Structures are given as C-alpha cells and as structure tokens.
Coordinates of N, CA, C and O in Angstrom, one line a residue:
X1 N -125.4 33.2 -124.3 CA -126.2 34.7 -123.6 C -126.7 34.0 -122.3 O -126.8 32.8 -122.3
X2 N -126.7 34.9 -121.7 CA -127.5 34.6 -119.9 C -128.9 35.1 -120.1 O -129.5 36.4 -120.9
X3 N -129.7 34.4 -119.2 CA -131.0 34.9 -118.9 C -131.0 36.2 -118.0 O -130.1 36.5 -116.9
X4 N -131.9 37.2 -118.4 CA -131.7 38.4 -117.7 C -132.4 38.5 -116.4 O -132.1 39.5 -115.7
X5 N -133.1 37.6 -115.9 CA -133.5 37.3 -114.6 C -132.8 36.5 -113.6 O -132.6 37.1 -112.6
X6 N -132.3 35.3 -114.2 CA -131.7 34.6 -113.1 C -130.2 34.7 -113.1 O -129.3 34.0 -112.5
X7 N -129.6 35.0 -114.5 CA -128.5 35.3 -114.8 C -127.4 34.0 -115.5 O -126.4 33.9 -115.2
X8 N -128.4 32.6 -115.4 CA -127.4 31.6 -115.6 C -127.4 31.7 -117.2 O -128.2 32.4 -117.7
X9 N -126.3 30.8 -117.7 CA -126.3 30.7 -119.2 C -127.4 30.0 -119.8 O -128.0 28.9 -119.2
X10 N -127.7 30.3 -121.1 CA -129.0 29.8 -121.6 C -128.4 28.7 -122.5 O -127.7 29.2 -123.2
X11 N -128.5 27.5 -122.4 CA -128.0 26.7 -123.3 C -128.1 26.8 -124.8 O -129.2 27.0 -125.1
X12 N -127.3 26.1 -125.7 CA -127.5 26.1 -127.0 C -128.3 24.7 -127.6 O -128.1 23.6 -127.0
X13 N -129.0 24.8 -128.7 CA -129.5 25.9 -129.1 C -130.4 26.7 -128.4 O -131.4 26.0 -127.9
X14 N -130.3 28.3 -128.4 CA -130.8 28.9 -127.8 C -132.6 28.9 -128.0 O -133.3 29.1 -126.8
X15 N -132.8 28.7 -129.3 CA -134.2 28.6 -129.4 C -135.2 27.6 -129.0 O -136.3 27.7 -128.6
X16 N -134.4 26.3 -128.4 CA -135.0 25.3 -127.7 C -135.3 25.4 -126.3 O -136.0 24.8 -125.5
X17 N -134.2 26.5 -126.0 CA -134.3 26.6 -124.4 C -134.6 28.1 -123.7 O -134.4 28.1 -122.7
X18 N -134.9 28.5 -124.7 CA -135.8 30.0 -124.2 C -136.6 30.8 -125.3 O -135.9 30.9 -126.1
X19 N -137.9 31.3 -124.6 CA -138.6 32.2 -125.5 C -137.7 33.5 -125.7 O -137.1 34.2 -124.8
X20 N -138.1 34.2 -126.9 CA -137.8 35.7 -127.1 C -139.2 36.3 -127.3 O -140.0 35.8 -127.8
X21 N -138.9 37.5 -126.4 CA -139.8 38.6 -126.3 C -139.5 39.5 -127.1 O -138.4 40.6 -127.0
X22 N -140.6 40.3 -127.9 CA -140.2 41.4 -128.9 C -140.9 42.4 -128.5 O -140.2 43.6 -128.4
X23 N -141.2 42.3 -126.9 CA -141.6 43.7 -126.3 C -140.4 44.3 -125.5 O -140.2 45.6 -125.7
X24 N -139.5 43.5 -125.2 CA -138.3 44.2 -124.4 C -137.3 43.5 -125.3 O -135.9 43.9 -124.9
X25 N -137.3 42.8 -126.2 CA -135.9 42.2 -127.2 C -135.3 41.5 -126.1 O -133.7 41.4 -126.2
X26 N -135.5 40.5 -125.3 CA -135.0 39.8 -124.3 C -135.0 38.3 -124.5 O -136.4 37.7 -125.0
X27 N -134.2 37.5 -124.2 CA -134.4 36.0 -124.3 C -134.5 35.6 -122.8 O -133.4 35.9 -122.0
X28 N -135.5 34.9 -122.0 CA -135.5 34.4 -120.6 C -135.4 32.9 -121.1 O -136.0 32.3 -121.7
X29 N -134.7 32.2 -120.0 CA -134.6 30.9 -119.9 C -136.0 30.2 -119.5 O -137.0 30.8 -119.0
X30 N -136.1 29.0 -120.0 CA -137.3 28.3 -119.7 C -137.7 27.8 -118.2 O -138.8 27.9 -117.9
X31 N -136.7 28.1 -117.6 CA -136.7 27.9 -115.8 C -137.9 29.1 -115.4 O -138.6 29.3 -114.8
X32 N -137.0 30.4 -115.9 CA -137.8 31.5 -115.3 C -139.0 31.9 -115.9 O -140.0 32.1 -115.2
X33 N -139.4 31.1 -117.1 CA -140.5 31.4 -117.9 C -141.7 30.4 -117.2 O -142.6 30.9 -116.6
X34 N -141.0 29.3 -116.9 CA -142.0 28.2 -116.0 C -142.2 28.7 -114.7 O -143.7 28.6 -114.0
X35 N -141.5 29.6 -113.9 CA -141.6 29.7 -112.5 C -142.9 30.9 -112.5 O -143.4 31.4 -111.8
X36 N -142.6 32.0 -113.6 CA -143.5 33.0 -113.7 C -144.8 32.5 -114.1 O -146.0 32.7 -113.6
X37 N -145.0 31.4 -115.1 CA -146.5 30.9 -115.2 C -146.8 30.3 -114.0 O -148.2 30.2 -113.6
X38 N -146.0 29.5 -113.1 CA -146.5 29.2 -112.1 C -147.2 30.1 -111.0 O -148.1 29.7 -110.2
X39 N -146.6 31.2 -111.1 CA -147.2 32.4 -110.2 C -148.4 33.0 -110.7 O -148.7 33.9 -110.3
X40 N -148.8 32.5 -111.9 CA -150.0 33.3 -112.5 C -149.7 34.4 -113.7 O -150.9 34.8 -114.1
X41 N -148.4 34.3 -113.9 CA -148.3 35.5 -114.8 C -148.2 34.9 -116.2 O -147.6 34.0 -116.7
X42 N -149.1 35.4 -117.0 CA -149.4 35.1 -118.7 C -148.6 35.9 -119.6 O -148.6 35.7 -120.8
X43 N -147.8 36.9 -119.0 CA -147.1 38.1 -120.1 C -145.7 37.9 -120.1 O -145.2 36.8 -119.6
X44 N -145.1 39.0 -120.3 CA -143.7 39.0 -120.6 C -143.2 38.5 -119.1 O -143.5 39.0 -118.4
X45 N -142.0 37.4 -119.0 CA -141.5 37.3 -117.7 C -140.7 38.3 -117.3 O -140.0 38.8 -115.9
X46 N -140.2 39.1 -118.2 CA -139.0 40.0 -118.1 C -139.6 41.7 -117.5 O -139.3 42.1 -116.8
X47 N -140.3 42.0 -118.7 CA -140.8 43.3 -118.4 C -142.6 43.4 -118.1 O -143.2 44.1 -117.9
X48 N -143.1 42.2 -118.2 CA -144.7 42.0 -117.8 C -145.6 42.9 -118.8 O -146.5 43.2 -118.5
X49 N -145.0 42.9 -119.9 CA -145.8 43.4 -120.8 C -146.8 42.3 -121.7 O -146.3 41.2 -121.7
X50 N -148.2 42.6 -121.9 CA -149.0 41.8 -122.2 C -148.9 41.5 -123.9 O -148.8 42.4 -124.7
X51 N -148.7 40.1 -124.1 CA -148.7 39.6 -125.6 C -149.9 40.2 -126.4 O -151.0 40.3 -126.0
X52 N -149.4 41.1 -127.4 CA -150.2 41.4 -128.6 C -150.5 40.7 -129.8 O -149.9 39.6 -129.5
X53 N -151.0 41.2 -130.7 CA -151.1 40.4 -132.1 C -149.7 41.0 -133.2 O -149.2 41.9 -132.4
X54 N -149.5 40.7 -134.0 CA -148.8 41.0 -135.0 C -148.5 42.4 -135.1 O -147.4 42.9 -135.3
X55 N -149.5 43.0 -135.2 CA -149.6 44.6 -135.6 C -148.9 45.3 -134.4 O -148.1 46.4 -134.3
X56 N -149.4 45.0 -133.2 CA -148.6 45.6 -131.8 C -147.0 45.1 -131.6 O -146.5 46.1 -131.2
X57 N -147.1 44.0 -132.0 CA -145.4 43.5 -131.9 C -144.5 44.3 -132.7 O -143.4 44.8 -132.7
X58 N -145.0 44.5 -134.3 CA -144.5 45.0 -135.2 C -144.5 46.7 -134.6 O -143.2 47.1 -134.7
X59 N -145.1 47.3 -134.0 CA -144.8 48.7 -133.6 C -143.8 48.6 -132.5 O -143.0 49.6 -132.3
X60 N -144.1 47.7 -131.5 CA -143.1 47.5 -130.4 C -141.3 47.5 -131.0 O -140.5 48.1 -130.6
X61 N -141.2 46.7 -131.9 CA -140.2 46.5 -132.6 C -139.4 47.8 -133.3 O -138.6 48.0 -133.0
X62 N -140.5 48.6 -134.0 CA -140.2 49.6 -134.7 C -139.7 50.9 -133.8 O -139.2 51.5 -134.0
X63 N -140.7 50.7 -132.4 CA -140.2 51.8 -131.4 C -138.6 51.5 -131.0 O -137.9 52.6 -130.7
X64 N -138.5 50.2 -130.7 CA -136.8 50.0 -130.3 C -136.0 50.1 -131.6 O -134.7 50.7 -131.3
X65 N -136.2 49.9 -132.8 CA -135.6 50.3 -134.0 C -135.2 51.9 -133.7 O -133.9 52.0 -133.9
X66 N -136.2 52.5 -133.3 CA -136.1 54.0 -133.6 C -135.1 54.5 -132.3 O -134.1 55.4 -132.6
X67 N -135.0 53.5 -131.4 CA -133.9 53.9 -130.4 C -132.4 53.3 -130.3 O -131.7 53.1 -129.7
X68 N -132.4 52.9 -131.8 CA -131.1 52.3 -132.3 C -130.7 50.8 -131.5 O -129.4 50.8 -131.2
X69 N -131.8 50.4 -131.0 CA -131.5 48.9 -130.4 C -130.9 47.9 -131.5 O -131.8 47.5 -132.5
X70 N -129.5 47.3 -131.3 CA -129.2 46.5 -132.5 C -130.1 45.0 -132.6 O -129.9 44.8 -133.5
X71 N -130.5 44.5 -131.3 CA -131.3 43.4 -131.3 C -132.7 43.7 -132.2 O -133.0 42.9 -133.1
X72 N -133.3 44.4 -132.1 CA -134.3 45.2 -132.9 C -134.1 45.2 -134.3 O -134.9 44.8 -134.9
X73 N -132.9 45.7 -134.5 CA -132.7 46.3 -135.8 C -132.3 44.7 -136.7 O -133.1 44.7 -137.7
X74 N -131.7 44.1 -135.9 CA -131.4 42.6 -136.5 C -133.0 42.1 -136.7 O -133.5 41.2 -137.9
X75 N -133.8 41.9 -135.7 CA -135.2 41.2 -135.9 C -136.1 41.9 -137.0 O -136.6 41.0 -137.5
X76 N -136.0 43.2 -137.0 CA -136.9 43.7 -138.0 C -136.3 43.1 -139.6 O -137.2 43.0 -140.2
X77 N -134.9 43.2 -139.3 CA -134.5 42.9 -140.8 C -134.9 41.4 -141.1 O -135.1 41.3 -142.4
X78 N -134.7 40.6 -140.2 CA -135.5 39.3 -140.6 C -136.5 39.1 -140.9 O -137.2 38.6 -141.7
X79 N -137.5 40.2 -140.3 CA -139.0 40.1 -140.7 C -139.0 40.4 -142.2 O -140.1 39.8 -142.9
X80 N -138.4 41.3 -142.5 CA -138.3 41.8 -143.9 C -137.6 41.0 -144.8 O -138.2 40.8 -146.2
X81 N -136.7 40.4 -144.4 CA -135.9 39.5 -145.1 C -137.0 38.0 -145.4 O -136.8 37.6 -146.6
X82 N -137.8 37.5 -144.6 CA -138.5 36.4 -144.8 C -140.0 36.8 -145.0 O -140.8 35.9 -145.3
X83 N -140.2 38.4 -144.9 CA -141.7 38.5 -145.4 C -142.7 37.9 -143.7 O -143.7 37.5 -144.3
X84 N -142.3 38.1 -142.8 CA -143.2 37.8 -141.6 C -144.2 38.9 -141.1 O -143.8 40.1 -141.4
X85 N -144.9 38.6 -140.2 CA -145.7 39.6 -139.6 C -146.5 40.3 -140.4 O -146.4 41.7 -140.1
X86 N -146.5 40.1 -141.5 CA -147.5 41.0 -142.5 C -146.5 42.0 -143.3 O -147.2 42.8 -144.2
X87 N -145.4 41.6 -143.0 CA -144.6 42.6 -143.8 C -144.3 42.0 -145.3 O -144.5 40.8 -145.3
X88 N -144.2 42.9 -146.4 CA -143.9 42.2 -147.7 C -142.6 42.3 -147.5 O -141.5 42.7 -147.0
X89 N -141.6 41.2 -148.2 CA -140.6 40.5 -148.4 C -139.8 41.7 -148.9 O -140.1 42.2 -150.3
X90 N -138.6 42.2 -148.6 CA -138.0 43.3 -148.9 C -136.5 43.3 -148.7 O -136.2 43.7 -147.7
X91 N -135.6 42.8 -149.7 CA -134.2 42.8 -149.0 C -133.5 44.3 -149.1 O -132.7 44.0 -148.1
X92 N -133.8 45.1 -149.5 CA -133.2 46.4 -149.5 C -133.4 47.0 -147.8 O -132.6 47.6 -147.2
X93 N -134.7 46.8 -147.2 CA -135.2 46.8 -145.9 C -134.3 46.2 -144.9 O -134.0 46.3 -143.8
X94 N -134.4 44.9 -145.6 CA -133.7 43.8 -144.7 C -132.2 43.7 -144.5 O -131.7 43.6 -143.4
X95 N -131.7 44.5 -145.4 CA -130.1 45.0 -145.1 C -129.8 46.0 -144.5 O -129.3 46.4 -143.5

C-alpha cells in the first residue's frame, strides 16, 4: 500500500510503520505523520479531522459504511468480530 500524502510505499508490516485513521479510512506513513506533528498538527494528517472518542469514531465508520466504502465495511466487521469500541460481539454482523 502507498501513503496518500507522499505516495511512497509503506513497508510491511504496515501496522508498525503507519497509523490508520478512521475519519478518512487512510493509512499515512510515519514520516508524513511526524512531519505533520512537527508543524503542530495533532489531528489527522490526511483530512485534518480532530480525533474523538469511541462513539465519534464509530459514527464516522458507520457513515463511511453507508457510502459503501469497502475499507470501512471491513473495519466495522472487525469491530463486531472482536467486540471493540463498545460493540457487542456479533458474528452475523461481522460477516
């Protein structure tokens, strides 16, 4: 996968080299994340949305699911599968 800001490839394993933002469902490389923090940006480096709590994140994910975003659908399915963000574990919704 590639960073949407600098377009450089993100090395594997991607979880170690890039944070995932639920606001825009993007993965930004650590270099771009660090550059944004040095400029004083403490929010999303891609869309500049301020980080919220679990309820806000879940609302953003569900809004992206309503727009048929495949990354958001997978992410929400994982939340239901593992019972994360205050959701009850539900295999039917996870699949």
